[in-house]
PDB file of C-alpha atoms in Angstrom:
ATOM      1  CA  ASP A  44      -9.719   6.181 -12.308  1.00 94.00           C
ATOM      2  CA  ALA A  45      -6.167   5.962 -10.964  1.00 95.00           C
ATOM      3  CA  ALA A  46      -6.809   2.455  -9.641  1.00 96.00           C
ATOM      4  CA  VAL A  47      -8.195   1.202 -12.961  1.00 96.00           C
ATOM      5  CA  ALA A  48      -5.271   2.768 -14.825  1.00 96.00           C
ATOM      6  CA  MET A  49      -2.804   1.145 -12.413  1.00 96.00           C
ATOM      7  CA  MET A  50      -4.353  -2.304 -12.861  1.00 95.00           C
ATOM      8  CA  LEU A  51      -4.419  -2.015 -16.643  1.00 95.00           C
ATOM      9  CA  ALA A  52      -0.816  -0.746 -16.744  1.00 97.00           C
ATOM     10  CA  ALA A  53       0.276  -3.737 -14.653  1.00 96.00           C
ATOM     11  CA  ASP A  54      -1.637  -6.074 -16.988  1.00 95.00           C
ATOM     12  CA  LYS A  55      -3.306  -7.790 -14.037  1.00 93.00           C
ATOM     13  CA  ARG A  56      -6.867  -9.023 -13.579  1.00 89.00           C
ATOM     14  CA  SER A  57      -7.550  -7.618 -10.125  1.00 94.00           C
ATOM     15  CA  LEU A  58      -6.776  -4.693  -7.818  1.00 96.00           C
ATOM     16  CA  THR A  59      -7.541  -4.221  -4.136  1.00 97.00           C
ATOM     17  CA  SER A  60      -7.117  -1.029  -2.145  1.00 97.00           C
ATOM     18  CA  VAL A  61      -5.074  -1.518   1.007  1.00 97.00           C
ATOM     19  CA  VAL A  62      -3.739   0.440   3.953  1.00 97.00           C
ATOM     20  CA  GLU A  63      -0.452  -0.226   5.728  1.00 96.00           C
ATOM     21  CA  LEU A  64      -1.037  -1.773   9.142  1.00 95.00           C
ATOM     22  CA  GLU A  65       0.163   0.244  12.102  1.00 92.00           C
ATOM     23  CA  LYS A  66       0.885  -2.922  14.092  1.00 92.00           C
ATOM     24  CA  SER A  67       2.469  -5.973  12.518  1.00 93.00           C
ATOM     25  CA  PRO A  68       0.302  -9.085  12.309  1.00 94.00           C
ATOM     26  CA  PHE A  69       3.525 -11.094  12.680  1.00 94.00           C
ATOM     27  CA  LYS A  70       3.416 -10.215  16.382  1.00 94.00           C
ATOM     28  CA  SER A  71      -0.128 -11.563  16.760  1.00 94.00           C
ATOM     29  CA  PHE A  72      -1.386 -14.493  18.779  1.00 96.00           C
ATOM     30  CA  THR A  73      -4.430 -16.622  19.320  1.00 96.00           C
ATOM     31  CA  ILE A  74      -5.500 -17.938  22.704  1.00 97.00           C
ATOM     32  CA  GLY A  75      -6.003 -21.688  22.674  1.00 96.00           C
ATOM     33  CA  ALA A  76      -8.823 -23.616  24.321  1.00 97.00           C
ATOM     34  CA  ASP A  77      -6.384 -24.304  27.173  1.00 97.00           C
ATOM     35  CA  GLY A  78      -5.890 -20.542  27.694  1.00 97.00           C
ATOM     36  CA  THR A  79      -2.331 -20.406  26.352  1.00 98.00           C
ATOM     37  CA  LEU A  80      -0.876 -18.052  23.732  1.00 95.00           C
ATOM     38  CA  ASN A  81      -0.027 -19.370  20.292  1.00 95.00           C
ATOM     39  CA  SER A  82       1.842 -17.301  17.700  1.00 94.00           C
ATOM     40  CA  LEU A  83      -0.316 -16.682  14.659  1.00 93.00           C
ATOM     41  CA  PHE A  84       2.823 -17.033  12.522  1.00 93.00           C
ATOM     42  CA  ASP A  85       6.203 -18.621  13.220  1.00 92.00           C
ATOM     43  CA  GLU A  86       7.157 -17.781  16.818  1.00 92.00           C
ATOM     44  CA  LYS A  87      10.542 -16.470  15.606  1.00 92.00           C
ATOM     45  CA  LEU A  88       8.710 -13.649  13.823  1.00 91.00           C
ATOM     46  CA  SER A  89       6.886 -12.593  16.987  1.00 89.00           C
ATOM     47  CA  ASN A  90      10.268 -12.193  18.697  1.00 89.00           C
ATOM     48  CA  LEU A  91      11.813  -9.947  16.038  1.00 91.00           C
ATOM     49  CA  GLY A  92      11.866  -6.181  16.348  1.00 90.00           C
ATOM     50  CA  ARG A  93       9.080  -4.639  14.279  1.00 87.00           C
ATOM     51  CA  GLN A  94      11.657  -2.813  12.131  1.00 89.00           C
ATOM     52  CA  SER A  95      12.945  -6.232  10.982  1.00 91.00           C
ATOM     53  CA  LEU A  96       9.517  -7.449   9.925  1.00 94.00           C
ATOM     54  CA  PRO A  97       8.056  -6.929   6.439  1.00 93.00           C
ATOM     55  CA  LYS A  98       5.457  -4.215   6.039  1.00 94.00           C
ATOM     56  CA  ALA A  99       1.953  -5.640   6.126  1.00 96.00           C
ATOM     57  CA  TYR A 100      -1.235  -4.327   4.560  1.00 97.00           C
ATOM     58  CA  ALA A 101      -4.954  -4.911   5.004  1.00 96.00           C
ATOM     59  CA  ALA A 102      -7.752  -4.457   2.510  1.00 95.00           C
ATOM     60  CA  ASN A 103      -9.539  -1.237   3.450  1.00 94.00           C
ATOM     61  CA  GLY A 104     -12.749  -2.074   1.586  1.00 92.00           C
ATOM     62  CA  ALA A 105     -12.658   1.047  -0.581  1.00 94.00           C
ATOM     63  CA  ILE A 106     -11.794  -0.444  -3.985  1.00 96.00           C
ATOM     64  CA  TYR A 107     -12.055  -3.925  -5.456  1.00 95.00           C
ATOM     65  CA  ILE A 108     -11.610  -4.253  -9.214  1.00 96.00           C
ATOM     66  CA  PHE A 109     -11.752  -7.598 -10.980  1.00 94.00           C
ATOM     67  CA  ASP A 110     -13.385  -9.321 -13.884  1.00 89.00           C
ATOM     68  CA  CYS A 111     -16.346 -11.626 -13.354  1.00 91.00           C
ATOM     69  CA  ALA A 112     -14.503 -14.742 -14.529  1.00 91.00           C
ATOM     70  CA  THR A 113     -11.758 -14.257 -11.937  1.00 87.00           C
ATOM     71  CA  PHE A 114     -14.315 -13.618  -9.177  1.00 91.00           C
ATOM     72  CA  LEU A 115     -16.331 -16.689 -10.088  1.00 94.00           C
ATOM     73  CA  GLY A 116     -13.221 -18.840 -10.507  1.00 91.00           C
ATOM     74  CA  ARG A 117     -11.962 -17.964  -7.030  1.00 91.00           C
ATOM     75  CA  GLN A 118     -15.458 -17.864  -5.505  1.00 93.00           C
ATOM     76  CA  GLY A 119     -14.794 -14.459  -3.956  1.00 92.00           C
ATOM     77  CA  PHE A 120     -12.706 -11.329  -4.166  1.00 91.00           C
ATOM     78  CA  PRO A 121      -9.472 -12.156  -5.977  1.00 92.00           C
ATOM     79  CA  THR A 122      -6.633 -10.571  -4.018  1.00 92.00           C
ATOM     80  CA  ASN A 123      -3.550 -12.819  -4.233  1.00 93.00           C
ATOM     81  CA  GLY A 124      -1.507 -11.825  -7.269  1.00 93.00           C
ATOM     82  CA  GLY A 125      -3.495  -8.655  -7.792  1.00 94.00           C
ATOM     83  CA  VAL A 126      -2.307  -5.074  -7.799  1.00 97.00           C
ATOM     84  CA  PRO A 127      -2.231  -3.272  -4.432  1.00 98.00           C
ATOM     85  CA  PHE A 128      -3.621   0.264  -4.450  1.00 98.00           C
ATOM     86  CA  VAL A 129      -2.068   1.687  -1.281  1.00 98.00           C
ATOM     87  CA  MET A 130      -4.169   4.341   0.424  1.00 97.00           C
ATOM     88  CA  SER A 131      -3.480   6.523   3.454  1.00 94.00           C
ATOM     89  CA  ASP A 132      -5.008   5.999   6.897  1.00 91.00           C
ATOM     90  CA  ALA A 133      -7.127   9.116   6.365  1.00 89.00           C
ATOM     91  CA  ASP A 134      -8.504   7.729   3.104  1.00 90.00           C
ATOM     92  CA  SER A 135      -9.184   4.368   4.724  1.00 91.00           C
ATOM     93  CA  VAL A 136     -11.527   5.321   7.564  1.00 87.00           C
ATOM     94  CA  ASP A 137     -14.183   2.665   8.096  1.00 85.00           C
ATOM     95  CA  ILE A 138     -17.457   4.157   9.228  1.00 88.00           C
ATOM     96  CA  ASP A 139     -18.997   1.693  11.639  1.00 89.00           C
ATOM     97  CA  THR A 140     -19.634   3.841  14.708  1.00 93.00           C
ATOM     98  CA  GLU A 141     -20.516   7.417  15.641  1.00 93.00           C
ATOM     99  CA  HIS A 142     -16.851   7.938  16.560  1.00 92.00           C
ATOM    100  CA  ASP A 143     -15.881   6.925  13.005  1.00 87.00           C
ATOM    101  CA  ILE A 144     -18.322   9.484  11.593  1.00 91.00           C
ATOM    102  CA  ARG A 145     -16.757  12.211  13.757  1.00 93.00           C
ATOM    103  CA  LEU A 146     -13.261  11.143  12.645  1.00 89.00           C
ATOM    104  CA  ALA A 147     -14.259  11.193   8.972  1.00 89.00           C
ATOM    105  CA  GLN A 148     -15.899  14.607   9.411  1.00 91.00           C
ATOM    106  CA  SER A 149     -12.753  15.945  11.074  1.00 91.00           C
ATOM    107  CA  ILE A 150     -10.604  14.694   8.189  1.00 90.00           C
ATOM    108  CA  LEU A 151     -12.953  16.270   5.636  1.00 89.00           C
ATOM    109  CA  ASP A 152     -13.066  19.556   7.566  1.00 90.00           C
ATOM    110  CA  ASP A 153      -9.270  19.636   7.670  1.00 89.00           C
ATOM    111  CA  ARG A 154      -9.002  18.968   3.924  1.00 86.00           C
ATOM    112  CA  ASN A 155     -11.604  21.606   3.107  1.00 87.00           C
ATOM    113  CA  ALA A 156      -9.779  24.144   5.284  1.00 89.00           C
ATOM    114  CA  ARG A 157      -6.500  23.465   3.426  1.00 87.00           C
ATOM    115  CA  ILE A 158      -8.212  23.795   0.046  1.00 88.00           C
ATOM    116  CA  SER A 159      -9.856  27.129   0.923  1.00 84.00           C
ATOM    117  CA  ASN A 160      -6.591  28.620   2.268  1.00 77.00           C
TER     118      ASN A 160
END
């Protein structure tokens, strides 16, 4: 409900839930066919201290809101120009492995313990 209200208040046509990245993608590399490193972004960015870099976010897969026309027009999830709905790490746990299930259960147990106290 909060996400829908936020999108409508911003008068935008899409909203995507995101989580702040712990590690900056501006310090990321690819490894070329010749086995050498190549900065994913401008090499100057990979040499800056992380405190100097802009915060970066990734879609956490929890919430996508958009109208059909925008989805069809972009042939996929419309994210650029949409409203970011920033969520915490704890609310952004992907459950892909047994470890993820244990992590999610631990977070829920902790929340339930705080509620009952």
